[in-house]
Amino acid sequence: MANTPPRILNQIREAKQKQLKELDLSSHPYMKEDYKLKQIPAEVFELEWLEKLDLSGNDIAKIPNLLTHFRNLRFFGFRWQKNHPIPDWINQVSQLKVDLSRFNISDTLPDFIFSLPNLTSLDLRDNPLENPPLEVAEKGIEAIREYFRQLAEGKDYLYEAKLLILPLISNLMDIFKRNQ
């Protein structure tokens, strides 16, 4: 707790005393680095009754598995975390809303994201996504699932199409060579 900003310590103490269900430890992305968390203070893990935890805007490089500590967690905010990886424990999610908006993901969503059956909400606004395209990601988790399903089918179809087209191309090349 030595490096934990005083405002954060006060919030944790208040949440513990009042047994609050929500804890907002977010920082504004333009806040001085001294005021941002570098790791989750150990005292936060004592608040096992939490339903909402917002760590947005901090500089936390690795998020431990929160589900082992917070069985009632329903919302996890992790916005403004430039190019930090999505925690892999999110694939164990059960009715969790996850806010990963504003530049968390740099290119492609991890494969497990679109196959999470219990993920109820995924906010990906303002991420420089290439796969899925931003216009798909903005439509929500069902659109993302459908995109990847179609992509998987499309790759199969593309492979099958190549198998059909390659012999035709070979025949055309033979005809072309003969006519020269």
PDB file of C-alpha atoms in Angstrom:
ATOM      1  CA  MET A   1       0.000   0.000   0.000  1.00  0.00           C
ATOM      2  CA  ALA A   2       3.036   2.245   0.183  1.00  0.00           C
ATOM      3  CA  ASN A   3       2.677   3.309  -3.462  1.00  0.00           C
ATOM      4  CA  THR A   4      -1.113   3.475  -3.449  1.00  0.00           C
ATOM      5  CA  PRO A   5      -2.484   7.000  -3.930  1.00  0.00           C
ATOM      6  CA  PRO A   6      -4.254   8.337  -0.791  1.00  0.00           C
ATOM      7  CA  ARG A   7      -7.569   8.839  -2.600  1.00  0.00           C
ATOM      8  CA  ILE A   8      -7.570   5.147  -3.519  1.00  0.00           C
ATOM      9  CA  LEU A   9      -6.791   4.097   0.057  1.00  0.00           C
ATOM     10  CA  ASN A  10      -9.709   6.174   1.310  1.00  0.00           C
ATOM     11  CA  GLN A  11     -12.060   4.597  -1.233  1.00  0.00           C
ATOM     12  CA  ILE A  12     -10.984   1.084  -0.240  1.00  0.00           C
ATOM     13  CA  ARG A  13     -11.437   1.844   3.473  1.00  0.00           C
ATOM     14  CA  GLU A  14     -14.893   3.293   2.857  1.00  0.00           C
ATOM     15  CA  ALA A  15     -15.931   0.293   0.738  1.00  0.00           C
ATOM     16  CA  LYS A  16     -14.765  -2.043   3.495  1.00  0.00           C
ATOM     17  CA  GLN A  17     -16.471  -0.138   6.332  1.00  0.00           C
ATOM     18  CA  LYS A  18     -19.778   0.253   4.495  1.00  0.00           C
ATOM     19  CA  GLN A  19     -19.558  -3.068   2.626  1.00  0.00           C
ATOM     20  CA  LEU A  20     -20.204  -1.239  -0.635  1.00  0.00           C
ATOM     21  CA  LYS A  21     -21.029  -3.411  -3.645  1.00  0.00           C
ATOM     22  CA  GLU A  22     -19.318  -1.043  -6.071  1.00  0.00           C
ATOM     23  CA  LEU A  23     -15.737   0.196  -6.048  1.00  0.00           C
ATOM     24  CA  ASP A  24     -14.592   2.748  -8.589  1.00  0.00           C
ATOM     25  CA  LEU A  25     -10.795   2.990  -8.617  1.00  0.00           C
ATOM     26  CA  SER A  26     -10.674   4.493 -12.081  1.00  0.00           C
ATOM     27  CA  SER A  27      -8.386   7.341 -13.042  1.00  0.00           C
ATOM     28  CA  HIS A  28      -8.742   9.813 -15.861  1.00  0.00           C
ATOM     29  CA  PRO A  29      -6.364   8.901 -18.702  1.00  0.00           C
ATOM     30  CA  TYR A  30      -4.738  12.342 -18.531  1.00  0.00           C
ATOM     31  CA  MET A  31      -4.204  12.244 -14.774  1.00  0.00           C
ATOM     32  CA  LYS A  32      -0.621  12.424 -13.518  1.00  0.00           C
ATOM     33  CA  GLU A  33       1.065   9.035 -13.367  1.00  0.00           C
ATOM     34  CA  ASP A  34       1.610   9.410  -9.600  1.00  0.00           C
ATOM     35  CA  TYR A  35      -2.152   9.165  -9.099  1.00  0.00           C
ATOM     36  CA  LYS A  36      -2.596   5.991 -11.123  1.00  0.00           C
ATOM     37  CA  LEU A  37      -2.483   2.439  -9.853  1.00  0.00           C
ATOM     38  CA  LYS A  38       0.344   0.235 -11.091  1.00  0.00           C
ATOM     39  CA  GLN A  39      -1.178  -2.833  -9.451  1.00  0.00           C
ATOM     40  CA  ILE A  40      -4.340  -3.671  -7.576  1.00  0.00           C
ATOM     41  CA  PRO A  41      -3.837  -3.019  -3.849  1.00  0.00           C
ATOM     42  CA  ALA A  42      -4.054  -6.246  -1.816  1.00  0.00           C
ATOM     43  CA  GLU A  43      -6.797  -4.730   0.352  1.00  0.00           C
ATOM     44  CA  VAL A  44      -9.156  -4.695  -2.628  1.00  0.00           C
ATOM     45  CA  PHE A  45      -9.161  -8.502  -2.636  1.00  0.00           C
ATOM     46  CA  GLU A  46     -10.632  -8.484   0.882  1.00  0.00           C
ATOM     47  CA  LEU A  47     -13.822  -6.944  -0.539  1.00  0.00           C
ATOM     48  CA  GLU A  48     -15.144 -10.255  -1.818  1.00  0.00           C
ATOM     49  CA  TRP A  49     -18.764  -9.022  -1.876  1.00  0.00           C
ATOM     50  CA  LEU A  50     -18.038  -6.561  -4.707  1.00  0.00           C
ATOM     51  CA  GLU A  51     -20.361  -6.679  -7.704  1.00  0.00           C
ATOM     52  CA  LYS A  52     -18.774  -3.850  -9.669  1.00  0.00           C
ATOM     53  CA  LEU A  53     -15.073  -3.017  -9.951  1.00  0.00           C
ATOM     54  CA  ASP A  54     -13.779  -0.258 -12.198  1.00  0.00           C
ATOM     55  CA  LEU A  55     -10.013  -0.020 -12.739  1.00  0.00           C
ATOM     56  CA  SER A  56     -10.188   2.120 -15.868  1.00  0.00           C
ATOM     57  CA  GLY A  57      -7.497   4.660 -16.688  1.00  0.00           C
ATOM     58  CA  ASN A  58      -4.806   3.173 -14.473  1.00  0.00           C
ATOM     59  CA  ASP A  59      -1.517   1.686 -15.582  1.00  0.00           C
ATOM     60  CA  ILE A  60      -2.043  -1.881 -14.392  1.00  0.00           C
ATOM     61  CA  ALA A  61       0.002  -4.169 -16.607  1.00  0.00           C
ATOM     62  CA  LYS A  62      -1.487  -7.481 -15.455  1.00  0.00           C
ATOM     63  CA  ILE A  63      -4.890  -8.083 -13.962  1.00  0.00           C
ATOM     64  CA  PRO A  64      -5.006 -11.176 -11.741  1.00  0.00           C
ATOM     65  CA  ASN A  65      -7.969 -13.515 -11.900  1.00  0.00           C
ATOM     66  CA  LEU A  66     -10.639 -11.439 -10.192  1.00  0.00           C
ATOM     67  CA  LEU A  67     -13.208 -14.222 -10.330  1.00  0.00           C
ATOM     68  CA  THR A  68     -11.347 -16.192  -7.667  1.00  0.00           C
ATOM     69  CA  HIS A  69     -11.742 -13.236  -5.293  1.00  0.00           C
ATOM     70  CA  PHE A  70     -15.082 -11.733  -6.312  1.00  0.00           C
ATOM     71  CA  ARG A  71     -17.711 -14.418  -6.831  1.00  0.00           C
ATOM     72  CA  ASN A  72     -20.469 -11.804  -7.196  1.00  0.00           C
ATOM     73  CA  LEU A  73     -18.640  -9.654  -9.755  1.00  0.00           C
ATOM     74  CA  ARG A  74     -21.068  -8.503 -12.468  1.00  0.00           C
ATOM     75  CA  PHE A  75     -19.198  -5.559 -14.000  1.00  0.00           C
ATOM     76  CA  PHE A  76     -15.500  -5.104 -14.707  1.00  0.00           C
ATOM     77  CA  GLY A  77     -14.263  -1.779 -16.115  1.00  0.00           C
ATOM     78  CA  PHE A  78     -10.837  -1.691 -17.724  1.00  0.00           C
ATOM     79  CA  ARG A  79     -11.061   1.231 -20.166  1.00  0.00           C
ATOM     80  CA  TRP A  80      -8.168   3.384 -21.326  1.00  0.00           C
ATOM     81  CA  GLN A  81      -5.549   0.661 -20.929  1.00  0.00           C
ATOM     82  CA  LYS A  82      -3.458   1.182 -24.010  1.00  0.00           C
ATOM     83  CA  ASN A  83      -2.319  -2.104 -25.520  1.00  0.00           C
ATOM     84  CA  HIS A  84      -2.560  -4.140 -22.346  1.00  0.00           C
ATOM     85  CA  PRO A  85      -3.671  -7.684 -23.052  1.00  0.00           C
ATOM     86  CA  ILE A  86      -7.201  -8.737 -22.214  1.00  0.00           C
ATOM     87  CA  PRO A  87      -7.012 -10.851 -19.063  1.00  0.00           C
ATOM     88  CA  ASP A  88      -7.373 -14.501 -20.068  1.00  0.00           C
ATOM     89  CA  TRP A  89      -9.542 -15.296 -17.035  1.00  0.00           C
ATOM     90  CA  ILE A  90     -12.377 -13.422 -18.759  1.00  0.00           C
ATOM     91  CA  ASN A  91     -13.081 -16.683 -20.608  1.00  0.00           C
ATOM     92  CA  GLN A  92     -14.401 -18.064 -17.285  1.00  0.00           C
ATOM     93  CA  VAL A  93     -16.968 -15.298 -17.142  1.00  0.00           C
ATOM     94  CA  SER A  94     -20.489 -15.843 -15.811  1.00  0.00           C
ATOM     95  CA  GLN A  95     -23.002 -13.068 -16.502  1.00  0.00           C
ATOM     96  CA  LEU A  96     -20.279 -10.433 -16.463  1.00  0.00           C
ATOM     97  CA  LYS A  97     -20.393  -7.082 -18.243  1.00  0.00           C
ATOM     98  CA  VAL A  98     -16.953  -6.020 -19.399  1.00  0.00           C
ATOM     99  CA  ASP A  99     -16.018  -2.515 -20.517  1.00  0.00           C
ATOM    100  CA  LEU A 100     -12.850  -2.579 -22.613  1.00  0.00           C
ATOM    101  CA  SER A 101     -13.538   0.616 -24.519  1.00  0.00           C
ATOM    102  CA  ARG A 102     -11.063   3.254 -25.606  1.00  0.00           C
ATOM    103  CA  PHE A 103      -7.852   1.752 -26.936  1.00  0.00           C
ATOM    104  CA  ASN A 104      -7.448  -1.523 -25.128  1.00  0.00           C
ATOM    105  CA  ILE A 105      -7.152  -3.763 -28.126  1.00  0.00           C
ATOM    106  CA  SER A 106      -4.791  -2.907 -30.916  1.00  0.00           C
ATOM    107  CA  ASP A 107      -5.571  -5.295 -33.783  1.00  0.00           C
ATOM    108  CA  THR A 108      -7.564  -8.444 -33.239  1.00  0.00           C
ATOM    109  CA  LEU A 109      -9.799  -9.754 -30.496  1.00  0.00           C
ATOM    110  CA  PRO A 110      -8.505 -12.912 -28.830  1.00  0.00           C
ATOM    111  CA  ASP A 111     -10.270 -16.019 -30.154  1.00  0.00           C
ATOM    112  CA  PHE A 112     -11.899 -16.859 -26.831  1.00  0.00           C
ATOM    113  CA  ILE A 113     -13.852 -13.571 -26.667  1.00  0.00           C
ATOM    114  CA  PHE A 114     -16.393 -14.501 -29.335  1.00  0.00           C
ATOM    115  CA  SER A 115     -17.053 -17.932 -27.842  1.00  0.00           C
ATOM    116  CA  LEU A 116     -17.947 -16.845 -24.298  1.00  0.00           C
ATOM    117  CA  PRO A 117     -21.488 -18.132 -23.790  1.00  0.00           C
ATOM    118  CA  ASN A 118     -22.242 -16.109 -20.643  1.00  0.00           C
ATOM    119  CA  LEU A 119     -20.709 -12.784 -21.619  1.00  0.00           C
ATOM    120  CA  THR A 120     -23.621 -10.361 -21.519  1.00  0.00           C
ATOM    121  CA  SER A 121     -21.963  -7.151 -22.672  1.00  0.00           C
ATOM    122  CA  LEU A 122     -18.662  -6.167 -24.237  1.00  0.00           C
ATOM    123  CA  ASP A 123     -17.928  -2.505 -24.900  1.00  0.00           C
ATOM    124  CA  LEU A 124     -15.196  -2.107 -27.524  1.00  0.00           C
ATOM    125  CA  ARG A 125     -15.816   1.482 -28.595  1.00  0.00           C
ATOM    126  CA  ASP A 126     -12.812   3.487 -29.749  1.00  0.00           C
ATOM    127  CA  ASN A 127     -10.523   0.490 -30.168  1.00  0.00           C
ATOM    128  CA  PRO A 128      -8.402   0.413 -33.345  1.00  0.00           C
ATOM    129  CA  LEU A 129      -9.716  -3.026 -34.276  1.00  0.00           C
ATOM    130  CA  GLU A 130      -9.013  -4.677 -37.595  1.00  0.00           C
ATOM    131  CA  ASN A 131     -10.553  -8.052 -36.849  1.00  0.00           C
ATOM    132  CA  PRO A 132     -13.481  -7.904 -36.390  1.00  0.00           C
ATOM    133  CA  PRO A 133     -14.006  -4.604 -38.191  1.00  0.00           C
ATOM    134  CA  LEU A 134     -15.053  -1.773 -35.916  1.00  0.00           C
ATOM    135  CA  GLU A 135     -18.525  -1.577 -37.463  1.00  0.00           C
ATOM    136  CA  VAL A 136     -19.102  -5.203 -36.411  1.00  0.00           C
ATOM    137  CA  ALA A 137     -17.620  -4.761 -32.933  1.00  0.00           C
ATOM    138  CA  GLU A 138     -19.824  -1.743 -32.272  1.00  0.00           C
ATOM    139  CA  LYS A 139     -22.925  -3.904 -32.796  1.00  0.00           C
ATOM    140  CA  GLY A 140     -22.136  -6.036 -29.761  1.00  0.00           C
ATOM    141  CA  ILE A 141     -21.187  -9.528 -28.752  1.00  0.00           C
ATOM    142  CA  GLU A 142     -23.778 -11.336 -30.896  1.00  0.00           C
ATOM    143  CA  ALA A 143     -22.585  -9.532 -34.026  1.00  0.00           C
ATOM    144  CA  ILE A 144     -18.984 -10.428 -33.148  1.00  0.00           C
ATOM    145  CA  ARG A 145     -19.913 -14.087 -32.687  1.00  0.00           C
ATOM    146  CA  GLU A 146     -21.752 -14.086 -36.029  1.00  0.00           C
ATOM    147  CA  TYR A 147     -18.811 -12.390 -37.768  1.00  0.00           C
ATOM    148  CA  PHE A 148     -16.334 -15.019 -36.562  1.00  0.00           C
ATOM    149  CA  ARG A 149     -18.769 -17.836 -37.391  1.00  0.00           C
ATOM    150  CA  GLN A 150     -19.126 -16.521 -40.940  1.00  0.00           C
ATOM    151  CA  LEU A 151     -15.393 -15.971 -41.183  1.00  0.00           C
ATOM    152  CA  ALA A 152     -14.754 -19.580 -40.191  1.00  0.00           C
ATOM    153  CA  GLU A 153     -17.284 -20.777 -42.758  1.00  0.00           C
ATOM    154  CA  GLY A 154     -15.875 -18.425 -45.367  1.00  0.00           C
ATOM    155  CA  LYS A 155     -12.385 -19.796 -44.913  1.00  0.00           C
ATOM    156  CA  ASP A 156     -13.705 -23.302 -45.453  1.00  0.00           C
ATOM    157  CA  TYR A 157     -15.576 -22.178 -48.558  1.00  0.00           C
ATOM    158  CA  LEU A 158     -12.523 -20.324 -49.794  1.00  0.00           C
ATOM    159  CA  TYR A 159     -10.403 -23.452 -49.371  1.00  0.00           C
ATOM    160  CA  GLU A 160     -12.999 -25.524 -51.243  1.00  0.00           C
ATOM    161  CA  ALA A 161     -13.172 -22.903 -53.995  1.00  0.00           C
ATOM    162  CA  LYS A 162      -9.399 -23.042 -54.438  1.00  0.00           C
ATOM    163  CA  LEU A 163      -9.592 -26.805 -54.876  1.00  0.00           C
ATOM    164  CA  LEU A 164     -12.158 -26.322 -57.651  1.00  0.00           C
ATOM    165  CA  ILE A 165     -10.436 -23.399 -59.359  1.00  0.00           C
ATOM    166  CA  LEU A 166      -6.814 -24.606 -59.395  1.00  0.00           C
ATOM    167  CA  PRO A 167      -7.417 -27.395 -61.941  1.00  0.00           C
ATOM    168  CA  LEU A 168      -9.314 -24.931 -64.152  1.00  0.00           C
ATOM    169  CA  ILE A 169      -6.432 -22.469 -64.023  1.00  0.00           C
ATOM    170  CA  SER A 170      -4.004 -25.237 -64.863  1.00  0.00           C
ATOM    171  CA  ASN A 171      -6.120 -26.201 -67.902  1.00  0.00           C
ATOM    172  CA  LEU A 172      -6.342 -22.564 -69.031  1.00  0.00           C
ATOM    173  CA  MET A 173      -2.567 -22.198 -68.771  1.00  0.00           C
ATOM    174  CA  ASP A 174      -2.092 -25.324 -70.905  1.00  0.00           C
ATOM    175  CA  ILE A 175      -4.465 -23.926 -73.556  1.00  0.00           C
ATOM    176  CA  PHE A 176      -2.682 -20.550 -73.466  1.00  0.00           C
ATOM    177  CA  LYS A 177       0.746 -22.196 -73.924  1.00  0.00           C
ATOM    178  CA  ARG A 178      -0.504 -24.259 -76.868  1.00  0.00           C
ATOM    179  CA  ASN A 179      -1.874 -21.177 -78.643  1.00  0.00           C
ATOM    180  CA  GLN A 180       1.376 -19.261 -78.468  1.00  0.00           C
TER     181      GLN A 180
END
